[in-house]
Coordinates of N, CA and C and ligand atoms in Angstrom, one line a residue:
X293 N -9.5 -11.3 7.7 CA -9.0 -10.6 6.5 C -8.3 -9.3 6.8
X294 N -7.2 -8.9 6.2 CA -6.6 -7.6 6.5 C -7.5 -6.5 6.1
X295 N -7.5 -5.5 7.1 CA -8.2 -4.3 6.8 C -7.4 -3.5 5.7
X296 N -8.1 -2.9 4.8 CA -7.5 -2.0 3.8 C -8.0 -0.6 4.1
X297 N -7.1 0.3 4.5 CA -7.5 1.7 4.8 C -6.9 2.6 3.8
X298 N -7.8 3.0 2.9 CA -7.4 3.9 1.8 C -7.8 5.3 2.3
X299 N -6.8 6.2 2.4 CA -7.1 7.5 3.0 C -8.1 8.3 2.1
X300 N -8.9 9.0 2.8 CA -9.8 9.9 2.1 C -9.5 11.4 2.4
X301 N -8.3 11.6 3.0 CA -7.9 12.9 3.5 C -7.6 13.8 2.3
X302 N -8.1 15.0 2.2 CA -7.9 15.9 1.1 C -6.4 16.2 0.9
X303 N -5.6 16.3 1.9 CA -4.2 16.6 1.7 C -3.5 15.4 1.0
X304 N -3.9 14.2 1.4 CA -3.3 13.0 0.8 C -3.7 13.0 -0.7
X305 N -5.0 13.2 -1.0 CA -5.4 13.2 -2.4 C -4.8 14.2 -3.2
X306 N -4.6 15.4 -2.7 CA -3.9 16.5 -3.4 C -2.5 16.2 -3.7
X307 N -1.8 15.7 -2.7 CA -0.3 15.4 -2.9 C -0.2 14.2 -3.9
X308 N -1.1 13.2 -3.7 CA -1.0 12.0 -4.6 C -1.2 12.4 -6.1
X309 N -2.0 13.4 -6.3 CA -2.3 13.8 -7.7 C -1.0 14.4 -8.3
X310 N -0.3 15.2 -7.5 CA 1.0 15.7 -8.0 C 2.0 14.6 -8.2
X311 N 2.0 13.7 -7.3 CA 3.0 12.6 -7.3 C 2.8 11.7 -8.6
X312 N 1.6 11.5 -9.0 CA 1.3 10.7 -10.2 C 1.7 11.4 -11.5
X313 N 1.7 12.7 -11.5 CA 1.9 13.5 -12.7 C 3.3 13.2 -13.3
X314 N 3.3 12.8 -14.5 CA 4.6 12.4 -15.2 C 5.6 13.5 -15.3
X315 N 5.1 14.8 -15.1 CA 6.0 16.0 -15.2 C 6.6 16.3 -13.9
X316 N 6.2 15.6 -12.8 CA 6.8 16.0 -11.5 C 8.3 15.5 -11.4
X317 N 9.1 16.5 -11.0 CA 10.6 16.2 -11.0 C 11.0 15.4 -9.8
X318 N 12.1 14.7 -9.8 CA 12.5 13.9 -8.7 C 12.6 14.6 -7.3
X319 N 13.0 15.8 -7.3 CA 13.0 16.5 -6.0 C 11.6 16.6 -5.4
X320 N 10.7 17.1 -6.2 CA 9.3 17.2 -5.7 C 8.7 15.8 -5.4
X321 N 9.0 14.9 -6.2 CA 8.5 13.5 -6.0 C 9.0 13.0 -4.7
X322 N 10.3 13.2 -4.4 CA 10.8 12.7 -3.1 C 10.1 13.4 -1.9
X323 N 9.9 14.7 -2.0 CA 9.3 15.5 -1.0 C 7.8 15.0 -0.7
X324 N 7.1 14.7 -1.8 CA 5.7 14.2 -1.7 C 5.7 12.8 -1.1
X325 N 6.6 11.9 -1.5 CA 6.6 10.6 -0.9 C 6.8 10.7 0.6
X326 N 7.7 11.6 1.0 CA 7.9 11.8 2.4 C 6.7 12.3 3.2
X327 N 6.0 13.3 2.5 CA 4.9 13.9 3.2 C 3.7 12.9 3.2
X328 N 3.4 12.2 2.2 CA 2.3 11.3 2.2 C 2.6 10.2 3.2
X329 N 3.8 9.7 3.2 CA 4.2 8.7 4.2 C 3.8 9.1 5.6
X330 N 4.1 10.4 5.9 CA 3.9 10.9 7.3 C 2.3 10.9 7.5
X331 N 1.6 11.4 6.6 CA 0.1 11.5 6.8 C -0.5 10.1 6.9
X332 N 0.0 9.2 6.1 CA -0.6 7.8 6.3 C -0.2 7.2 7.6
X333 N 1.0 7.4 8.0 CA 1.5 6.8 9.3 C 0.7 7.4 10.5
X334 N 0.3 8.6 10.4 CA -0.5 9.2 11.5 C -1.7 8.4 11.7
X335 N -2.4 7.9 10.5 CA -3.5 7.1 10.6 C -3.2 5.7 11.1
X336 N -2.0 5.2 10.6 CA -1.6 3.8 10.9 C -1.2 3.5 12.3
X337 N -0.9 4.6 13.0 CA -0.4 4.4 14.4 C -1.4 4.8 15.5
X338 N -2.6 4.9 15.1 CA -3.7 5.4 16.0 C -3.9 4.4 17.1
X339 N -3.5 3.1 16.9 CA -3.8 2.1 18.0 C -2.5 1.7 18.7
X340 N -1.4 2.4 18.6 CA -0.2 2.1 19.4 C -0.5 2.1 20.9
X341 N 0.1 1.2 21.6 CA -0.1 1.2 23.1 C 0.7 2.4 23.7
X342 N 0.1 3.0 24.7 CA 0.8 4.0 25.5 C 0.7 3.7 27.0
X343 N 1.6 4.3 27.7 CA 1.5 4.1 29.2 C 1.6 5.5 29.9
X344 N 1.1 5.6 31.1 CA 1.1 6.9 31.8 C 2.6 7.3 32.1
X345 N 2.8 8.6 32.1 CA 4.1 9.2 32.4 C 3.9 10.5 33.0
X346 N 4.4 10.7 34.2 CA 4.3 12.0 34.9 C 5.3 13.0 34.2
X347 N 4.8 14.2 34.1 CA 5.6 15.3 33.5 C 5.4 16.6 34.4
X348 N 6.6 17.2 34.6 CA 6.5 18.5 35.3 C 6.5 19.6 34.3
X349 N 5.4 20.4 34.2 CA 5.4 21.6 33.4 C 6.0 22.7 34.2
X350 N 6.2 23.9 33.6 CA 6.7 25.0 34.4 C 5.8 25.4 35.6
X351 N 4.5 24.9 35.5 CA 3.5 25.3 36.5 C 3.2 24.2 37.5
X352 N 3.5 23.0 37.2 CA 3.1 21.9 38.1 C 3.3 20.6 37.5
X353 N 2.7 19.6 38.1 CA 2.9 18.2 37.7 C 1.6 17.7 37.1
X354 N 1.7 16.9 36.0 CA 0.5 16.3 35.4 C 0.8 14.9 34.9
X355 N -0.2 14.1 34.6 CA 0.1 12.8 34.1 C -0.1 12.9 32.6
X356 N 0.9 12.5 31.8 CA 0.8 12.4 30.4 C 0.9 11.0 29.9
X357 N 1.3 10.8 28.7 CA 1.4 9.4 28.1 C 2.7 9.3 27.3
X358 N 3.2 8.1 27.3 CA 4.3 7.9 26.4 C 4.1 6.6 25.7
X359 N 4.7 6.5 24.5 CA 4.6 5.2 23.7 C 5.2 4.1 24.5
X360 N 4.5 3.0 24.5 CA 4.9 1.8 25.2 C 5.7 0.8 24.4
X361 N 5.5 0.9 23.1 CA 6.1 -0.1 22.2 C 7.3 0.4 21.5
X362 N 8.2 -0.6 21.3 CA 9.4 -0.3 20.4 C 9.0 -0.5 19.0
X363 N 9.2 0.6 18.2 CA 8.7 0.6 16.8 C 9.9 0.4 15.9
X364 N 9.7 -0.5 14.9 CA 10.7 -0.6 13.8 C 10.1 -0.2 12.5
X365 N 10.8 0.7 11.8 CA 10.4 1.1 10.5 C 11.2 0.1 9.5
X366 N 10.5 -0.5 8.6 CA 11.1 -1.5 7.7 C 10.9 -1.0 6.2
X367 N 11.8 -0.1 5.7 CA 11.6 0.2 4.3 C 12.1 -0.9 3.4
X368 N 11.4 -1.2 2.4 CA 11.8 -2.2 1.4 C 12.6 -1.4 0.3
X369 N 13.9 -1.7 0.1 CA 14.8 -1.1 -0.8 C 14.3 -1.4 -2.2
X370 N 14.4 -0.4 -3.1 CA 14.9 0.9 -2.8 C 13.8 1.9 -2.5
X371 N 12.6 1.7 -3.1 CA 11.6 2.7 -3.1 C 11.1 3.1 -1.7
X372 N 11.1 2.2 -0.8 CA 10.6 2.5 0.5 C 11.5 3.4 1.3
X373 N 12.8 3.6 0.8 CA 13.7 4.5 1.5 C 13.1 5.9 1.7
X374 N 12.5 6.4 0.6 CA 12.0 7.8 0.6 C 10.9 8.0 1.6
X375 N 10.3 6.9 2.1 CA 9.2 7.1 3.1 C 9.7 7.3 4.5
X376 N 11.0 6.9 4.7 CA 11.5 6.8 6.1 C 11.5 8.2 6.7
X377 N 12.0 9.2 6.0 CA 12.2 10.5 6.7 C 10.9 11.1 7.2
X378 N 9.9 10.9 6.5 CA 8.6 11.5 6.9 C 8.1 10.7 8.1
X379 N 8.2 9.4 8.2 CA 7.8 8.7 9.3 C 8.7 8.9 10.5
X380 N 10.0 9.0 10.3 CA 10.9 9.2 11.4 C 10.7 10.5 12.0
X381 N 10.3 11.5 11.3 CA 10.0 12.8 11.9 C 8.9 12.7 13.0
X382 N 8.0 11.7 12.8 CA 6.9 11.5 13.8 C 7.4 10.7 14.9
X383 N 8.3 9.8 14.7 CA 8.8 8.9 15.7 C 10.3 8.8 15.7
X384 N 11.0 9.8 16.2 CA 12.5 9.8 16.1 C 13.2 8.7 16.8
X385 N 12.5 8.0 17.7 CA 13.2 6.9 18.5 C 13.0 5.6 17.8
X386 N 12.2 5.6 16.7 CA 12.0 4.3 16.0 C 13.3 3.8 15.4
X387 N 13.5 2.4 15.4 CA 14.6 1.8 14.8 C 14.3 1.6 13.3
X388 N 15.3 1.7 12.4 CA 15.1 1.5 11.0 C 15.8 0.2 10.6
X389 N 15.1 -0.8 10.1 CA 15.7 -2.0 9.6 C 15.4 -2.2 8.1
X390 N 16.4 -2.2 7.3 CA 16.2 -2.2 5.8 C 16.1 -3.7 5.4
X391 N 15.2 -3.9 4.4 CA 15.1 -5.1 3.7 C 15.3 -4.9 2.2
X392 N 16.2 -5.5 1.6 CA 16.5 -5.4 0.2 C 15.8 -6.4 -0.6
X393 N 14.9 -6.0 -1.5 CA 14.2 -6.9 -2.4 C 14.1 -6.3 -3.8
X394 N 14.3 -7.0 -4.8 CA 13.9 -6.5 -6.1 C 13.1 -7.5 -6.8
X395 N 12.3 -7.1 -7.8 CA 11.4 -8.0 -8.5 C 12.2 -8.5 -9.7
X396 N 12.2 -9.8 -9.8 CA 12.8 -10.4 -11.0 C 11.9 -10.0 -12.2
X397 N 12.6 -9.4 -13.3 CA 11.8 -8.8 -14.3 C 10.9 -9.8 -15.1
X398 N 11.4 -11.0 -15.2 CA 10.6 -12.0 -16.0 C 9.5 -12.7 -15.2
X399 N 9.8 -13.0 -13.9 CA 8.8 -13.7 -13.1 C 8.0 -12.8 -12.2
X400 N 8.5 -11.6 -12.0 CA 7.9 -10.6 -11.0 C 7.9 -11.1 -9.6
X401 N 8.7 -12.2 -9.3 CA 8.9 -12.7 -8.0 C 10.0 -11.9 -7.2
X402 N 9.8 -11.6 -5.9 CA 10.8 -10.9 -5.2 C 12.1 -11.7 -5.0
X403 N 13.2 -11.0 -5.1 CA 14.5 -11.6 -4.8 C 15.1 -10.9 -3.7
X404 N 15.5 -11.6 -2.6 CA 16.0 -10.9 -1.4 C 17.5 -10.7 -1.6
X405 N 18.0 -9.5 -1.4 CA 19.5 -9.2 -1.5 C 20.1 -8.5 -0.3
X406 N 19.2 -8.1 0.7 CA 19.8 -7.4 1.9 C 18.9 -7.7 3.0
X407 N 19.5 -8.2 4.1 CA 18.8 -8.4 5.4 C 19.8 -8.6 6.5
X408 N 19.9 -7.5 7.3 CA 20.9 -7.6 8.4 C 20.1 -7.6 9.8
X409 N 19.0 -8.2 9.8 CA 18.3 -8.3 11.1 C 19.1 -9.1 12.1
X410 N 19.2 -8.7 13.3 CA 19.9 -9.5 14.3 C 19.0 -10.7 14.6
X411 N 19.6 -11.7 15.4 CA 18.9 -12.9 15.6 C 17.6 -12.7 16.4
X412 N 17.8 -11.9 17.5 CA 16.6 -11.6 18.4 C 15.9 -10.3 17.9
X413 N 14.6 -10.3 18.0 CA 13.9 -9.1 17.6 C 14.2 -8.0 18.6
X414 N 14.3 -6.8 18.2 CA 14.6 -5.6 19.0 C 13.4 -4.7 19.1
X415 N 12.3 -5.0 18.4 CA 11.1 -4.1 18.3 C 9.9 -5.0 18.5
X416 N 8.8 -4.4 18.9 CA 7.6 -5.2 19.1 C 6.5 -4.9 18.0
X417 N 6.7 -3.9 17.3 CA 5.8 -3.6 16.2 C 6.6 -3.0 15.0
X418 N 6.3 -3.5 13.8 CA 7.0 -3.0 12.6 C 6.0 -2.4 11.6
X419 N 6.5 -1.3 11.0 CA 5.7 -0.6 9.9 C 6.6 -0.9 8.7
X420 N 6.0 -1.7 7.8 CA 6.7 -1.9 6.5 C 6.4 -0.7 5.6
X421 N 7.4 -0.2 5.0 CA 7.3 1.0 4.2 C 7.6 0.7 2.7
X422 N 6.7 0.8 1.8 CA 7.0 0.6 0.4 C 5.9 1.3 -0.4
X423 N 6.2 2.2 -1.3 CA 5.1 3.0 -1.9 C 4.2 2.1 -2.8
X424 N 4.7 1.0 -3.3 CA 3.9 0.3 -4.3 C 3.6 -1.1 -3.9
X425 N 2.3 -1.5 -3.8 CA 1.9 -2.9 -3.5 C 1.3 -3.4 -4.9
X426 N 2.1 -4.0 -5.7 CA 1.7 -4.4 -7.0 C 1.2 -5.8 -7.1
X427 N 2.1 -6.8 -7.3 CA 1.7 -8.2 -7.2 C 1.5 -8.6 -5.7
X428 N 2.1 -7.8 -4.8 CA 2.1 -8.1 -3.4 C 3.3 -9.1 -3.0
X429 N 4.0 -9.5 -4.0 CA 5.1 -10.5 -3.6 C 6.1 -9.9 -2.6
X430 N 6.5 -8.7 -2.9 CA 7.5 -8.1 -2.0 C 7.0 -7.9 -0.6
X431 N 5.8 -7.4 -0.5 CA 5.2 -7.2 0.9 C 5.0 -8.5 1.6
X432 N 4.5 -9.5 0.9 CA 4.3 -10.9 1.6 C 5.7 -11.4 2.0
X433 N 6.7 -11.3 1.2 CA 8.0 -11.8 1.6 C 8.6 -11.0 2.8
X434 N 8.3 -9.7 2.8 CA 8.8 -9.0 4.0 C 8.1 -9.3 5.3
X435 N 6.8 -9.6 5.2 CA 6.1 -10.0 6.4 C 6.6 -11.4 6.8
X436 N 6.9 -12.3 5.8 CA 7.5 -13.6 6.2 C 8.8 -13.4 7.0
X437 N 9.6 -12.5 6.5 CA 10.9 -12.3 7.1 C 10.7 -11.8 8.6
X438 N 9.8 -10.8 8.7 CA 9.6 -10.2 10.1 C 8.9 -11.3 11.0
X439 N 8.0 -12.1 10.5 CA 7.5 -13.2 11.3 C 8.5 -14.1 11.8
X440 N 9.4 -14.5 10.9 CA 10.5 -15.4 11.2 C 11.4 -14.8 12.3
X441 N 11.6 -13.4 12.2 CA 12.4 -12.7 13.2 C 11.7 -12.7 14.6
X442 N 10.4 -12.9 14.6 CA 9.7 -12.9 15.9 C 8.7 -11.8 16.1
X443 N 8.5 -11.0 15.1 CA 7.6 -9.8 15.2 C 6.3 -10.2 14.5
X444 N 5.2 -10.1 15.3 CA 3.9 -10.4 14.7 C 2.9 -9.3 14.6
X445 N 3.3 -8.1 15.2 CA 2.5 -7.0 15.1 C 3.1 -6.1 14.0
X446 N 2.4 -6.2 12.8 CA 3.0 -5.6 11.6 C 1.9 -4.8 10.9
X447 N 2.3 -3.6 10.3 CA 1.4 -2.9 9.5 C 2.1 -2.6 8.2
X448 N 1.4 -2.6 7.1 CA 2.0 -2.2 5.8 C 1.5 -0.8 5.5
X449 N 2.5 0.1 5.3 CA 2.2 1.5 4.9 C 2.7 1.7 3.5
X450 N 1.8 1.8 2.5 CA 2.2 2.0 1.1 C 1.6 3.3 0.6
X451 N 1.6 3.5 -0.7 CA 1.0 4.7 -1.2 C -0.1 4.3 -2.2
X452 N 0.3 3.4 -3.2 CA -0.7 2.9 -4.1 C -0.7 1.4 -4.1
X453 N -1.9 0.8 -4.1 CA -2.0 -0.6 -4.1 C -2.9 -1.0 -5.3
X454 N -2.5 -2.2 -5.8 CA -3.3 -2.8 -6.9 C -4.2 -3.9 -6.2
X455 N -5.4 -4.1 -6.8 CA -6.3 -5.1 -6.2 C -5.6 -6.5 -6.1
X456 N -4.7 -6.8 -7.1 CA -4.0 -8.1 -7.0 C -3.1 -8.2 -5.8
X457 N -2.4 -7.2 -5.5 CA -1.5 -7.2 -4.4 C -2.2 -7.2 -3.1
X458 N -3.3 -6.5 -3.0 CA -4.1 -6.5 -1.8 C -4.6 -7.9 -1.5
X459 N -5.1 -8.5 -2.6 CA -5.7 -9.9 -2.5 C -4.7 -10.9 -2.0
X460 N -3.4 -10.7 -2.5 CA -2.4 -11.7 -2.1 C -2.1 -11.5 -0.6
X461 N -2.0 -10.2 -0.2 CA -1.7 -10.0 1.2 C -2.8 -10.5 2.1
X462 N -4.0 -10.3 1.6 CA -5.2 -10.8 2.4 C -5.2 -12.3 2.6
X463 N -4.8 -12.9 1.5 CA -4.7 -14.4 1.5 C -3.6 -14.9 2.5
X464 N -2.4 -14.3 2.3 CA -1.2 -14.8 3.0 C -1.0 -14.2 4.4
X465 N -1.4 -13.0 4.6 CA -1.2 -12.3 5.9 C -2.4 -11.5 6.3
X466 N -3.5 -12.2 6.5 CA -4.8 -11.5 6.8 C -4.7 -10.6 8.1
X467 N -3.7 -10.9 8.9 CA -3.6 -10.1 10.2 C -2.9 -8.7 10.0
X468 N -2.4 -8.5 8.8 CA -1.6 -7.2 8.6 C -2.5 -6.2 7.9
X469 N -2.8 -5.1 8.6 CA -3.6 -4.0 8.0 C -2.8 -3.3 6.9
X470 N -3.4 -2.8 5.9 CA -2.8 -2.1 4.8 C -3.3 -0.7 4.7
X471 N -2.3 0.2 4.8 CA -2.7 1.7 4.7 C -2.2 2.2 3.4
X472 N -3.0 2.9 2.7 CA -2.7 3.3 1.3 C -3.3 4.7 1.1
X473 N -2.7 5.4 0.1 CA -3.3 6.7 -0.4 C -4.4 6.4 -1.4
X474 N -4.2 5.2 -2.1 CA -5.2 4.9 -3.2 C -5.1 3.4 -3.5
X475 N -6.3 2.9 -3.8 CA -6.4 1.5 -4.5 C -6.7 1.8 -5.9
X476 N -5.7 1.4 -6.8 CA -5.8 1.7 -8.2 C -6.6 0.6 -8.9
X477 N -6.6 0.7 -10.3 CA -7.5 -0.2 -11.1 C -7.0 -1.7 -11.2
X478 N -5.7 -1.8 -11.8 CA -5.2 -3.2 -12.1 C -3.7 -3.1 -12.3
X479 N -3.2 -4.3 -12.4 CA -1.8 -4.5 -12.8 C -1.7 -4.7 -14.3
X480 N -0.8 -4.0 -15.0 CA -0.7 -4.2 -16.5 C 0.1 -5.4 -16.7
X481 N 0.3 -5.7 -18.0 CA 1.0 -7.0 -18.4 C 2.4 -7.0 -18.0
X482 N 3.0 -5.8 -17.6 CA 4.4 -5.8 -17.1 C 4.5 -5.7 -15.6
X483 N 3.3 -5.8 -15.0 CA 3.3 -5.8 -13.5 C 3.3 -4.4 -12.9
X484 N 3.0 -3.4 -13.7 CA 2.9 -2.0 -13.2 C 1.5 -1.7 -12.8
X485 N 1.3 -0.9 -11.8 CA 0.0 -0.6 -11.3 C -0.5 0.5 -12.3
X486 N -1.8 0.3 -12.7 CA -2.5 1.3 -13.6 C -3.6 2.0 -12.8
X487 N -3.7 3.3 -12.9 CA -2.8 4.2 -13.5 C -1.5 4.5 -12.8
X488 N -1.5 4.3 -11.5 CA -0.2 4.3 -10.7 C 0.5 5.6 -10.8
X489 N 1.8 5.4 -10.8 CA 2.7 6.6 -10.9 C 4.0 6.2 -11.7
X490 N 4.0 5.0 -12.3 CA 5.2 4.6 -12.9 C 6.1 3.8 -12.0
X491 N 7.4 4.0 -12.1 CA 8.4 3.2 -11.3 C 8.8 4.1 -10.1
X492 N 8.4 3.7 -8.9 CA 8.6 4.6 -7.8 C 10.1 4.8 -7.4
X493 N 10.8 3.7 -7.6 CA 12.3 3.8 -7.3 C 13.0 4.7 -8.3
X494 N 12.7 4.5 -9.6 CA 13.4 5.3 -10.6 C 13.0 6.8 -10.5
X495 N 11.7 7.1 -10.2 CA 11.3 8.5 -10.1 C 11.9 9.2 -8.9
X496 N 12.1 8.4 -7.8 CA 12.8 9.1 -6.7 C 14.2 9.3 -6.9
X497 N 14.9 8.3 -7.5 CA 16.3 8.4 -7.5 C 16.9 8.9 -8.9
X498 N 15.9 9.3 -9.8 CA 16.3 9.9 -11.0 C 17.0 8.9 -12.0
X499 N 16.6 7.6 -11.9 CA 17.3 6.6 -12.6 C 16.5 6.0 -13.8
X500 N 15.3 6.6 -14.0 CA 14.4 6.1 -15.0 C 14.9 6.4 -16.5
Ligands
LIG203 C1 9.1 -2.0 -6.5 C2 8.4 -1.5 -5.3 C3 8.1 -2.7 -4.5 C4 7.8 -3.7 -5.5 C5 6.4 -3.9 -5.6 O1 10.4 -2.4 -6.3 O2 9.1 -0.5 -4.6 O3 9.1 -3.1 -3.6 O4 8.3 -3.2 -6.8 O5 6.1 -5.0 -6.5 P1 5.4 -6.3 -6.0 O6 4.2 -5.9 -5.2 O7 5.0 -6.9 -7.4 O8 6.4 -7.1 -5.3 P2 11.4 -2.8 -7.5 O9 11.4 -4.3 -7.6 O10 11.1 -2.0 -8.7 O11 12.8 -2.4 -6.9 P3 13.4 -0.9 -6.6 O12 12.6 -0.3 -5.5 O13 14.8 -1.3 -6.1 O14 13.4 -0.2 -7.9
LIG204 N1 6.8 -1.0 -8.8 C1 6.7 0.3 -9.1 O1 7.6 1.0 -8.8 N2 5.6 0.7 -9.8 C2 4.6 -0.2 -10.1 O2 3.7 0.2 -10.7 C3 4.8 -1.5 -9.7 C4 5.9 -1.9 -9.0

């Protein structure tokens, strides 16, 4: 069963509280998405493989470490876009592969509209970035796409998850760990996470 790691870090909790606030403006909202994404990714990347690398300091030579894996950041459009900058600050050499999905408003099922992955995989580990894990349909569909591409080491980095979405991921992709700032109470009748933060895409892009 997938591990669910809900951060208990005070900085994450503080930033999440401001993020949820309905009075928070889009500029601040985007900045917080970026910062929380970086903090969660710090936890999510603790088990990346490294290899020895010699380095010459001004005083002499020593053995350091370098990342061994090629990392792909996979933001789910649109709302995942705002998480990229914070994660990229930590791993500037990561590749970014966008997946476009939106939820059909009546069925809440994900509809794919953008995928430019090349035939052969170019990375060995993918971090899926999407602030909201609601029904879980978008996350499951994205893992399906990445598995078909040939990548099997995948982590989901979100911000808020609903129990329903976590359960679906655990059923369909138990191998994918889920990193979140919070597990909220439930999905409402419109498929929104309660208490959540509203529409993560609209609040970032000022389109609500
Ligand atoms: C939101 C969110 C996720 C999805 C989560 O995207 O960013 O991608 O819903 O819902 P699910 O777990 O039920 O699939 P949305 O469809 O609103 O598109 P947008 O980001 O383009 O606004
Ligand atoms: N997408 C959002 O942006 N918010 C939710 O609460 C659920 C899906």
